[in-house]
Coordinates of C-alpha atoms and ligand atoms in Angstrom, one line a residue:
M199 CA -14.0 -50.0 -14.6
R200 CA -15.5 -50.0 -10.9
R201 CA -15.8 -46.9 -9.6
L202 CA -14.1 -45.9 -6.7
W203 CA -16.2 -47.0 -3.0
C204 CA -18.6 -44.4 -1.0
V205 CA -15.7 -44.6 1.6
W206 CA -12.8 -43.4 -0.1
T207 CA -14.6 -40.9 -2.7
L208 CA -15.9 -39.0 0.6
W209 CA -11.7 -38.1 0.9
A210 CA -12.4 -36.2 -3.1
T211 CA -16.2 -35.5 -3.8
G212 CA -17.6 -35.4 -0.2
C213 CA -20.2 -38.5 -0.5
G214 CA -20.8 -39.7 2.8
Q215 CA -21.6 -36.9 4.9
A216 CA -21.7 -39.5 7.9
L217 CA -17.9 -39.6 7.4
G218 CA -17.3 -37.3 5.6
K219 CA -14.4 -34.9 7.9
R220 CA -12.9 -34.2 4.9
A221 CA -13.1 -31.2 1.8
P222 CA -13.0 -32.6 -1.2
D223 CA -8.6 -31.2 -1.3
D224 CA -7.7 -30.7 -4.8
V225 CA -4.1 -28.6 -4.1
P226 CA -2.0 -29.2 -7.1
L227 CA 0.9 -32.1 -5.7
R228 CA 4.1 -29.7 -7.0
A229 CA 2.3 -26.8 -4.8
L230 CA 2.2 -29.1 -2.0
A231 CA 5.4 -31.8 -3.2
D232 CA 7.3 -26.8 -3.1
K233 CA 6.7 -27.2 0.3
A234 CA 8.4 -30.4 1.3
G235 CA 10.6 -30.0 -0.7
L236 CA 10.5 -32.4 -3.0
V237 CA 10.0 -32.9 -6.7
V238 CA 7.1 -34.7 -8.4
G239 CA 6.9 -36.2 -11.6
A240 CA 4.4 -37.9 -13.8
A241 CA 5.9 -40.4 -17.2
V242 CA 3.8 -39.2 -19.6
S243 CA 2.6 -40.5 -22.8
W244 CA 2.2 -38.8 -25.9
E245 CA -1.4 -40.3 -26.9
P246 CA -2.9 -39.7 -24.4
L247 CA -1.2 -36.3 -24.0
Q248 CA -2.2 -34.9 -27.5
Q249 CA -6.4 -36.5 -27.5
D250 CA -6.7 -37.1 -23.6
P251 CA -8.1 -33.5 -22.2
G252 CA -8.9 -35.0 -19.0
Y253 CA -5.2 -36.8 -18.6
A254 CA -3.7 -33.9 -20.1
A255 CA -4.4 -31.3 -17.4
L256 CA -3.7 -33.8 -14.4
A257 CA -0.4 -33.8 -16.2
A258 CA 0.0 -29.9 -16.3
R259 CA -1.8 -29.8 -13.1
H260 CA 0.2 -30.8 -10.5
F261 CA 3.7 -32.4 -11.9
H262 CA 7.1 -29.9 -11.4
V263 CA 8.8 -32.7 -14.3
L264 CA 7.9 -34.7 -17.2
T265 CA 9.4 -37.9 -18.0
P266 CA 8.5 -39.0 -21.8
E267 CA 7.4 -42.7 -21.0
N268 CA 8.7 -43.8 -24.6
A269 CA 8.9 -40.6 -26.6
L270 CA 13.0 -40.1 -26.0
K271 CA 14.1 -44.3 -26.4
W272 CA 16.0 -45.2 -29.3
A273 CA 13.3 -47.3 -30.9
P274 CA 10.7 -44.6 -31.3
I275 CA 13.0 -42.2 -32.8
E276 CA 15.3 -43.4 -34.9
H277 CA 12.7 -46.3 -36.3
T278 CA 14.3 -46.5 -40.1
E279 CA 18.3 -45.8 -39.7
G280 CA 19.0 -41.9 -40.4
A281 CA 15.6 -41.0 -40.1
R282 CA 14.7 -39.9 -36.7
D283 CA 12.0 -38.8 -36.1
T284 CA 11.6 -36.3 -32.8
R285 CA 8.2 -35.5 -33.5
R286 CA 6.6 -36.8 -30.1
I287 CA 9.3 -35.6 -27.9
D288 CA 9.2 -32.1 -29.3
D289 CA 5.1 -32.3 -27.8
I290 CA 6.2 -33.1 -25.0
A291 CA 8.3 -30.3 -24.9
R292 CA 6.1 -27.3 -26.0
F293 CA 3.7 -28.5 -23.5
A294 CA 5.6 -29.1 -20.7
A295 CA 7.3 -25.8 -22.0
R296 CA 3.3 -23.8 -21.5
N297 CA 3.1 -25.1 -18.4
G298 CA 6.8 -24.4 -16.1
Q299 CA 8.4 -27.5 -16.0
S300 CA 10.9 -29.8 -16.7
L301 CA 11.0 -33.1 -18.5
R302 CA 13.6 -35.9 -17.4
G303 CA 15.4 -37.9 -20.2
H304 CA 14.3 -41.3 -20.2
T305 CA 17.1 -43.6 -21.5
L306 CA 19.7 -43.2 -23.4
V307 CA 21.2 -46.8 -23.2
W308 CA 18.8 -49.7 -22.9
D309 CA 18.7 -52.7 -24.5
L310 CA 15.8 -53.1 -24.3
E311 CA 15.0 -49.9 -26.6
I312 CA 17.7 -51.1 -29.7
P313 CA 15.6 -49.8 -33.5
S314 CA 15.7 -53.0 -35.5
W315 CA 17.8 -51.5 -38.6
V316 CA 21.3 -51.9 -36.0
D317 CA 24.1 -54.7 -36.3
T318 CA 24.0 -55.7 -33.3
A319 CA 25.7 -59.3 -33.6
D320 CA 28.8 -56.7 -35.3
A321 CA 30.2 -54.6 -32.0
H322 CA 31.3 -51.8 -34.3
A323 CA 28.9 -51.0 -36.2
L324 CA 26.6 -51.1 -32.6
D325 CA 29.5 -48.4 -31.0
A326 CA 29.4 -46.4 -33.8
A327 CA 25.4 -46.4 -33.9
L328 CA 24.4 -45.9 -30.6
V329 CA 26.8 -43.1 -29.9
S330 CA 25.5 -40.9 -33.1
H331 CA 22.4 -41.8 -31.3
M332 CA 24.0 -40.7 -28.2
R333 CA 25.1 -37.6 -29.9
A334 CA 22.1 -36.6 -32.1
T335 CA 19.3 -37.3 -28.6
L336 CA 21.5 -35.2 -25.6
S337 CA 22.5 -32.7 -28.6
E338 CA 18.0 -31.9 -29.3
N339 CA 16.9 -32.1 -26.3
R340 CA 19.9 -29.5 -24.4
G341 CA 18.5 -27.0 -22.3
R342 CA 15.5 -28.8 -21.9
V343 CA 16.4 -32.2 -20.5
G344 CA 17.9 -31.6 -17.6
V345 CA 17.7 -35.1 -15.6
W346 CA 19.0 -38.0 -17.6
D347 CA 18.4 -42.0 -16.7
V348 CA 22.1 -42.5 -19.3
V349 CA 22.2 -45.5 -19.2
N350 CA 19.6 -48.0 -17.9
E351 CA 18.9 -51.8 -16.1
A352 CA 22.8 -52.9 -17.3
L353 CA 21.8 -55.3 -13.7
A354 CA 20.7 -58.5 -13.1
D355 CA 18.7 -59.8 -10.7
D356 CA 22.3 -61.0 -8.9
G357 CA 23.6 -58.1 -9.0
Q358 CA 25.9 -59.2 -11.6
R359 CA 25.5 -57.3 -14.6
A360 CA 23.2 -58.5 -16.6
P361 CA 24.2 -60.1 -19.6
T362 CA 22.4 -57.1 -22.5
V363 CA 23.0 -58.0 -26.1
L364 CA 25.4 -53.4 -25.3
H365 CA 27.4 -55.6 -22.2
N366 CA 28.1 -58.9 -24.6
A367 CA 29.3 -56.4 -28.1
L368 CA 30.7 -53.0 -25.8
G369 CA 31.6 -54.4 -22.9
E370 CA 32.3 -53.6 -19.3
P371 CA 33.1 -50.6 -20.6
H372 CA 30.7 -49.2 -22.4
I373 CA 28.0 -47.8 -19.5
A374 CA 31.5 -45.6 -19.0
Q375 CA 31.6 -44.3 -21.9
A376 CA 28.0 -43.6 -21.9
F377 CA 29.1 -40.8 -19.1
R378 CA 31.1 -39.7 -20.2
L379 CA 29.8 -39.5 -24.2
A380 CA 27.0 -37.6 -22.2
R381 CA 29.2 -34.9 -19.4
A382 CA 31.0 -34.4 -22.9
E383 CA 26.9 -33.3 -25.0
D384 CA 25.7 -31.2 -22.1
P385 CA 27.3 -30.6 -19.1
D386 CA 24.3 -28.8 -17.7
A387 CA 21.9 -32.1 -17.3
K388 CA 21.8 -34.5 -14.0
L389 CA 23.8 -37.3 -14.7
F390 CA 21.9 -40.8 -13.9
Y391 CA 21.5 -44.1 -13.3
N392 CA 18.0 -46.0 -13.5
D393 CA 17.0 -49.6 -12.8
Y394 CA 14.3 -51.2 -10.4
G395 CA 14.7 -53.9 -7.8
V396 CA 17.3 -51.9 -6.6
L397 CA 14.7 -50.1 -3.3
W398 CA 15.0 -52.6 -0.5
P399 CA 18.2 -54.5 0.2
G400 CA 19.2 -57.2 -1.6
P401 CA 21.5 -59.1 -4.1
K402 CA 20.7 -56.3 -7.0
A403 CA 21.3 -53.2 -5.0
D404 CA 24.2 -54.6 -3.5
G405 CA 24.9 -54.5 -7.0
L406 CA 24.6 -51.3 -8.4
L407 CA 27.1 -50.2 -5.0
R408 CA 29.6 -51.7 -6.5
L409 CA 28.4 -50.2 -9.6
V410 CA 28.0 -47.1 -8.5
D411 CA 30.6 -47.4 -7.0
S412 CA 33.1 -49.1 -9.8
L413 CA 31.6 -45.5 -12.2
Q414 CA 33.2 -43.1 -9.4
A415 CA 36.6 -44.4 -8.7
Q416 CA 37.0 -43.9 -12.4
D417 CA 36.4 -40.4 -11.9
V418 CA 33.0 -41.2 -14.2
P419 CA 31.4 -38.0 -14.0
I420 CA 27.4 -39.7 -12.1
D421 CA 24.9 -37.6 -10.4
G422 CA 22.8 -39.7 -9.5
V423 CA 20.5 -42.8 -9.4
G424 CA 17.4 -44.3 -10.2
L425 CA 15.3 -46.6 -8.0
Q426 CA 12.8 -47.7 -10.7
S427 CA 10.0 -48.7 -7.2
H428 CA 7.5 -50.5 -9.5
V429 CA 6.3 -52.4 -6.3
H430 CA 4.4 -55.8 -6.3
L431 CA 2.0 -55.6 -3.2
V432 CA 2.4 -59.7 -3.8
P433 CA 0.6 -61.3 -1.0
E434 CA 2.3 -60.0 1.5
G435 CA 1.2 -57.0 0.6
R436 CA 4.1 -55.1 2.7
L437 CA 6.9 -53.1 2.0
D438 CA 10.0 -53.0 4.0
H439 CA 10.2 -49.0 4.5
A440 CA 13.0 -50.6 6.8
G441 CA 15.3 -51.7 4.5
I442 CA 14.1 -49.3 2.2
R443 CA 15.0 -46.0 3.9
A444 CA 18.8 -48.0 5.3
N445 CA 19.5 -48.7 1.7
L446 CA 18.0 -45.1 0.3
K447 CA 20.9 -44.1 2.7
R448 CA 23.5 -46.0 2.2
L449 CA 23.0 -44.7 -1.5
G450 CA 23.1 -41.5 -0.2
E451 CA 26.5 -41.7 1.6
R452 CA 28.2 -42.0 -2.1
G453 CA 26.8 -38.3 -2.5
L454 CA 24.5 -39.3 -4.5
E455 CA 21.5 -37.4 -5.8
L456 CA 18.2 -40.3 -5.8
H457 CA 15.1 -40.5 -7.6
L458 CA 12.7 -42.3 -6.8
S459 CA 11.4 -43.1 -11.2
E460 CA 8.7 -45.6 -12.0
V461 CA 7.2 -45.6 -9.3
D462 CA 4.0 -48.0 -9.5
V463 CA 2.2 -50.3 -7.9
R464 CA 0.8 -53.1 -8.2
V465 CA -2.2 -54.7 -6.7
A466 CA -4.1 -56.5 -9.1
D467 CA -3.2 -60.2 -7.0
L468 CA -4.2 -58.7 -3.6
A469 CA -6.9 -61.6 -2.4
G470 CA -9.7 -59.4 -0.5
G471 CA -11.7 -56.7 -1.1
H472 CA -11.2 -53.6 -3.8
T473 CA -11.4 -50.8 -1.5
G474 CA -8.8 -53.0 1.0
R475 CA -6.1 -54.0 -2.5
L476 CA -6.1 -49.0 -2.9
L477 CA -5.5 -49.1 0.3
A478 CA -2.9 -51.3 0.8
Q479 CA -1.1 -50.1 -2.4
A480 CA -2.4 -45.9 -0.6
Q481 CA 0.3 -47.1 2.5
A482 CA 2.7 -48.6 -0.1
V483 CA 3.0 -44.4 -1.7
Y484 CA 2.3 -43.3 2.0
G485 CA 6.1 -44.7 3.1
L486 CA 7.9 -44.6 -0.2
V487 CA 7.1 -41.1 -0.1
D488 CA 8.6 -40.4 3.8
A489 CA 11.0 -42.5 2.6
C490 CA 12.7 -40.0 0.4
L491 CA 11.1 -36.3 2.3
D492 CA 13.7 -38.4 5.1
E493 CA 16.3 -39.1 3.3
P494 CA 18.6 -35.6 2.1
A495 CA 20.3 -37.0 -0.9
C496 CA 16.0 -38.1 -2.4
T497 CA 15.2 -34.6 -3.9
T498 CA 12.7 -36.8 -6.6
V499 CA 9.2 -39.0 -6.6
T500 CA 8.2 -39.8 -10.5
F501 CA 5.2 -42.0 -11.1
W502 CA 5.2 -44.3 -13.8
G503 CA 2.0 -43.1 -15.2
I504 CA -1.0 -40.6 -14.4
S505 CA -4.2 -42.9 -14.6
D506 CA -4.5 -46.4 -14.1
R507 CA -6.5 -45.8 -18.2
Y508 CA -2.7 -45.7 -19.7
S509 CA -0.5 -48.2 -17.5
W510 CA 2.8 -49.8 -18.5
V511 CA 0.8 -52.7 -16.5
D512 CA -2.4 -52.9 -18.6
R513 CA -0.9 -52.8 -21.4
T514 CA 2.1 -55.4 -20.6
I515 CA 1.0 -57.7 -17.2
G516 CA -2.7 -57.7 -17.4
P517 CA -5.6 -55.1 -15.6
D518 CA -4.2 -53.5 -12.3
D519 CA -5.7 -49.9 -10.7
P520 CA -1.1 -49.1 -10.4
L521 CA -1.6 -45.9 -10.5
L522 CA -2.3 -42.1 -7.9
W523 CA -5.5 -41.6 -10.9
D524 CA -8.4 -44.4 -11.6
D525 CA -9.1 -45.0 -15.1
D526 CA -12.5 -42.5 -14.7
L527 CA -9.5 -39.9 -14.1
V528 CA -10.7 -39.7 -10.2
P529 CA -8.7 -39.2 -7.3
K530 CA -7.6 -42.4 -5.3
P531 CA -6.5 -42.7 -2.2
A532 CA -2.9 -43.4 -2.5
L533 CA -2.9 -39.9 -4.5
F534 CA -4.2 -38.8 -0.8
A535 CA -1.6 -40.6 0.8
V536 CA 1.3 -38.6 -0.4
Q537 CA -0.5 -35.1 -0.5
D538 CA -0.4 -36.0 3.1
A539 CA 3.0 -37.2 3.2
L540 CA 3.7 -34.2 1.6
R541 CA 2.1 -32.1 4.3
G542 CA 3.9 -33.9 6.8
K543 CA 0.4 -35.7 8.9
P544 CA 0.2 -39.2 9.3
W545 CA -1.1 -41.0 6.8
R546 CA -4.8 -41.2 6.9
G547 CA -6.1 -44.1 6.2
C548 CA -4.7 -44.8 9.9
S549 CA -7.5 -42.7 11.2
D550 CA -10.5 -42.9 9.1
S551 CA -12.9 -45.2 9.3
L552 CA -13.5 -48.0 6.8
L553 CA -17.4 -48.3 7.9
D554 CA -20.0 -45.6 9.8
G555 CA -20.8 -47.7 12.4
S556 CA -23.2 -44.8 14.5
F557 CA -26.2 -45.6 13.6
E558 CA -26.9 -42.1 13.2
A559 CA -28.6 -42.6 9.6
G560 CA -30.1 -45.7 10.4
A561 CA -28.3 -49.3 10.4
A562 CA -25.5 -48.6 8.0
G563 CA -25.4 -51.8 6.5
F564 CA -25.5 -54.0 9.4
S565 CA -27.9 -56.3 10.3
S566 CA -27.7 -60.3 12.4
T567 CA -26.9 -62.6 12.8
G568 CA -29.6 -64.4 13.9
G569 CA -32.3 -62.6 16.0
R570 CA -33.5 -59.4 14.6
A571 CA -31.8 -56.1 14.8
S572 CA -32.8 -52.8 14.8
V573 CA -31.9 -48.8 15.8
E574 CA -33.1 -48.2 18.9
R575 CA -33.0 -43.9 19.6
G576 CA -30.9 -43.1 22.4
G577 CA -29.6 -45.2 24.9
T578 CA -25.8 -45.6 24.2
S579 CA -23.8 -43.3 27.1
E580 CA -23.7 -40.8 25.2
G581 CA -27.1 -40.7 24.3
R582 CA -27.1 -41.7 19.8
H583 CA -28.0 -43.8 18.2
R584 CA -27.7 -47.9 19.1
L585 CA -27.8 -51.3 17.1
V586 CA -30.4 -53.9 19.3
V587 CA -30.4 -57.3 18.2
T588 CA -33.0 -59.3 20.2
D589 CA -35.2 -62.6 20.3
R590 CA -31.5 -64.8 19.7
T591 CA -31.8 -67.8 19.2
E592 CA -28.4 -69.5 19.6
A593 CA -25.1 -67.2 21.2
W594 CA -23.6 -66.3 17.8
H595 CA -26.5 -64.3 16.7
G596 CA -25.8 -60.7 16.3
P597 CA -24.3 -57.7 15.0
Q598 CA -22.5 -58.1 11.8
V599 CA -21.0 -55.8 8.4
D600 CA -19.9 -57.2 5.9
A601 CA -16.2 -56.0 5.4
S602 CA -15.8 -57.9 1.9
E603 CA -15.3 -54.3 0.2
W604 CA -12.3 -53.2 2.5
L605 CA -11.0 -55.6 4.5
A606 CA -7.1 -57.6 2.0
E607 CA -4.6 -59.0 2.8
G608 CA -1.1 -57.1 3.2
L609 CA -3.0 -54.3 5.7
D610 CA -3.4 -54.9 9.8
Y611 CA -6.9 -53.2 10.7
R612 CA -8.6 -52.2 13.9
I613 CA -11.9 -52.7 14.0
S614 CA -12.9 -51.1 17.0
A615 CA -16.8 -51.3 18.9
K616 CA -18.7 -50.7 22.0
V617 CA -21.1 -53.2 23.1
K618 CA -23.6 -53.3 26.3
V619 CA -24.8 -57.2 27.3
P620 CA -25.8 -58.0 30.4
K621 CA -23.1 -58.5 33.5
G622 CA -20.2 -61.9 33.8
A623 CA -21.7 -63.0 30.0
P624 CA -19.4 -63.8 27.8
V625 CA -19.1 -60.8 24.6
N626 CA -16.5 -61.0 21.3
A627 CA -16.6 -59.7 18.2
T628 CA -15.4 -62.1 15.6
L629 CA -14.3 -62.7 11.8
R630 CA -16.1 -65.0 9.4
I631 CA -13.9 -65.7 6.5
E632 CA -14.8 -67.5 3.4
D633 CA -12.1 -68.3 0.6
A634 CA -9.7 -70.2 -2.0
A635 CA -9.1 -72.1 2.0
G636 CA -12.5 -72.8 3.2
T637 CA -14.0 -71.0 6.0
R638 CA -12.4 -70.1 9.1
Y639 CA -13.1 -67.8 11.7
V640 CA -10.9 -65.3 13.5
S641 CA -11.3 -64.0 17.7
V642 CA -10.4 -59.5 17.0
A643 CA -11.5 -59.1 20.6
A644 CA -13.1 -61.0 23.0
A645 CA -14.2 -59.8 26.8
Q646 CA -16.6 -60.0 29.4
G647 CA -20.2 -58.5 30.6
T648 CA -19.8 -55.8 32.7
G649 CA -23.7 -55.1 31.8
A650 CA -22.8 -52.1 30.7
W651 CA -21.6 -49.8 27.6
Q652 CA -17.8 -51.5 26.9
A653 CA -15.2 -52.1 24.4
L654 CA -14.8 -54.6 22.2
S655 CA -11.8 -53.7 19.9
G656 CA -9.0 -55.4 18.7
V657 CA -6.0 -55.5 15.7
V658 CA -6.3 -58.2 13.1
A659 CA -3.4 -59.3 10.3
L660 CA -4.8 -61.0 8.2
D661 CA -4.4 -63.7 5.7
L662 CA -6.5 -64.1 3.4
H663 CA -6.6 -66.6 -0.1
A664 CA -8.3 -65.7 -4.0
P665 CA -10.3 -65.3 -4.0
V666 CA -12.1 -64.0 -1.5
G667 CA -15.8 -65.5 -1.2
S668 CA -16.7 -62.9 2.5
V669 CA -15.9 -61.0 5.8
H670 CA -18.0 -60.5 7.8
W671 CA -17.1 -58.6 11.0
Y672 CA -19.9 -59.0 14.3
V673 CA -21.0 -59.7 17.0
E674 CA -21.7 -63.0 20.1
G675 CA -21.5 -64.5 22.2
P676 CA -24.0 -64.3 25.1
P677 CA -26.2 -66.7 25.3
P678 CA -29.9 -67.3 23.2
G679 CA -32.8 -64.7 24.8
Q680 CA -30.2 -62.5 25.9
D681 CA -29.8 -58.5 24.4
I682 CA -26.6 -57.1 21.8
E683 CA -26.3 -53.7 21.7
L684 CA -24.3 -51.9 19.8
D685 CA -22.6 -49.0 18.4
G686 CA -19.3 -46.6 17.7
V687 CA -17.8 -49.5 15.6
V688 CA -14.7 -48.0 13.9
A689 CA -12.9 -49.4 11.7
T690 CA -9.0 -47.7 10.9
V691 CA -5.8 -49.7 8.9
A692 CA -3.9 -50.5 12.1
C693 CA -0.1 -48.9 10.9
P694 CA 2.9 -49.0 12.8
S695 CA 3.4 -46.3 15.2
G696 CA 6.1 -43.9 14.6
Ligands
LIG68 O1 2.9 -47.2 -30.1 C1 3.4 -48.1 -30.5 C2 2.0 -48.6 -30.9 O2 1.8 -47.7 -32.3 C3 1.9 -50.1 -32.2 O3 0.6 -50.0 -32.4 C4 2.5 -50.8 -31.0 C5 2.0 -52.9 -31.5 O4 3.1 -52.9 -30.1 O5 4.2 -50.4 -29.9 C6 3.3 -50.0 -28.9 O6 4.8 -49.0 -28.9 C7 4.1 -49.6 -27.5 C8 4.3 -48.3 -26.8 O7 5.4 -48.8 -25.3 C9 3.9 -47.5 -26.4 O8 2.6 -48.3 -25.8 C10 6.1 -50.6 -27.8 O9 5.2 -52.3 -27.9 C11 6.0 -50.8 -26.2 O10 7.5 -51.8 -26.3 C12 6.4 -49.6 -25.4 O11 6.2 -50.2 -24.2 C13 7.0 -49.5 -23.4 C14 8.3 -50.5 -21.8 O12 9.7 -48.9 -20.7 C15 9.5 -50.6 -23.1 O13 10.0 -49.9 -23.7 C16 6.7 -48.9 -22.1 O14 5.4 -48.3 -23.0 C17 7.1 -48.2 -20.8 O15 5.5 -48.0 -18.7 C18 7.8 -49.2 -20.5 O16 8.8 -48.8 -19.4 C19 9.8 -49.7 -18.7 C20 10.9 -47.7 -18.5 O17 11.1 -46.9 -20.0 C21 11.6 -49.3 -17.5 N1 11.5 -49.2 -16.5 C22 11.4 -50.8 -17.0 C23 9.3 -49.9 -17.2 C24 8.4 -51.0 -17.7 O18 9.0 -51.5 -18.0

């Protein structure tokens, strides 16, 4: 997997000292979460926990609670009728105990993990097998599992009960019966309903509310709801953060504890550069953690994995980078976004520049679209270096930088610069985009030259179409023969205010 680009590894390793405003920060997430009053967790997989020391170290260091990704599901435990195999969950439980961590039990009742030997056509047989499995699992894990996803994914996208094997065979009551059985078998565990596609308002979220209201009206012992939060940053690449907050609020008003229980953010099909895609992911993760912090009922954020190297997404959907550490277990911008949120700080992507436009250490990747570009000492308002483009024979000749790596759809960007051109000359900042939709030009900023140093800044929301060939930011405008001077170029994600 590609190594991280220098800009963010400055956030992890301090490379690119010219940009490095932040020392490497390996503080345990659980320590930051303790101060923020949040529980932070991760799903863990048995194999890498045994075989990958780097993964195991991250699992031990950063999380209060571990969710066995598969080891507590019915089919893996009772692969053969009557022969329960709890070796994996026992290993994970020992690992958690060694590291002062609790377990989040996932999941007792789920249609997709019924062992193949169960005769699902015979409702009585299915019910008997399920009850036996639940009783055994609750008993085996009593005292080491603090929260159970009792029932997982029983709703359809339209908010109605999903026509699952369990629903078709056992009917609506099977959900309430499962919660009552769980309470009876383990009175100390918190009992949750868990589902996906219920994070922001919509038919399924409304169906979840109806389910919760129905269970509460029957005095079913439900303590909370897990909103899985598998986010797919499709072309818009934007989460409805206001909608998410409103949705959390209305669930919290029912007295339920809320967990963001399976957070991952898929970015592979976002058009743009790798850096940009991971910035979109970081902004989304920041918004989710921040929303949970701001909702009193939301107590826990659990990520559905630790490293991209072992994500279910790659195995099930295709290559992607949905988690906080990359394939090489190197921290990603999303991890730093979690740190920023837990520290109660704005997301750093809103202020840290994505390029070095100071020219103090040379041209820093800048060139010219025509004419001759050179870095000259002094001459700026602060006596700093500046980039000068001379010998311009076309109005569009000027300083440029390749922005392909750090621009991606789904984000707004603020690109600011200081320019110096002759008084009265037009001067524009432009993006040249070459992608699947062809070549086009997007104006970032336009001004009239003053003959002195002046600001040339603007915000752009990119509409890119994969595959993206290249995106360049450049300054143009003055007539041929006139020089363009450039300094202080800063590119950040343009974050919504407030
Ligand atoms: O370990 C066996 C391996 O020995 C065997 O060779 C291989 C052959 O298919 O299967 C392996 O088990 C797979 C297991 O993941 C471990 O990789 C199962 O087939 C596969 O079905 C299982 O998928 C899991 C999936 O739930 C279904 O249980 C994913 O890892 C897991 O991330 C995913 O997690 C779900 C949550 O439980 C509920 N919410 C959605 C979330 C994502 O789908």
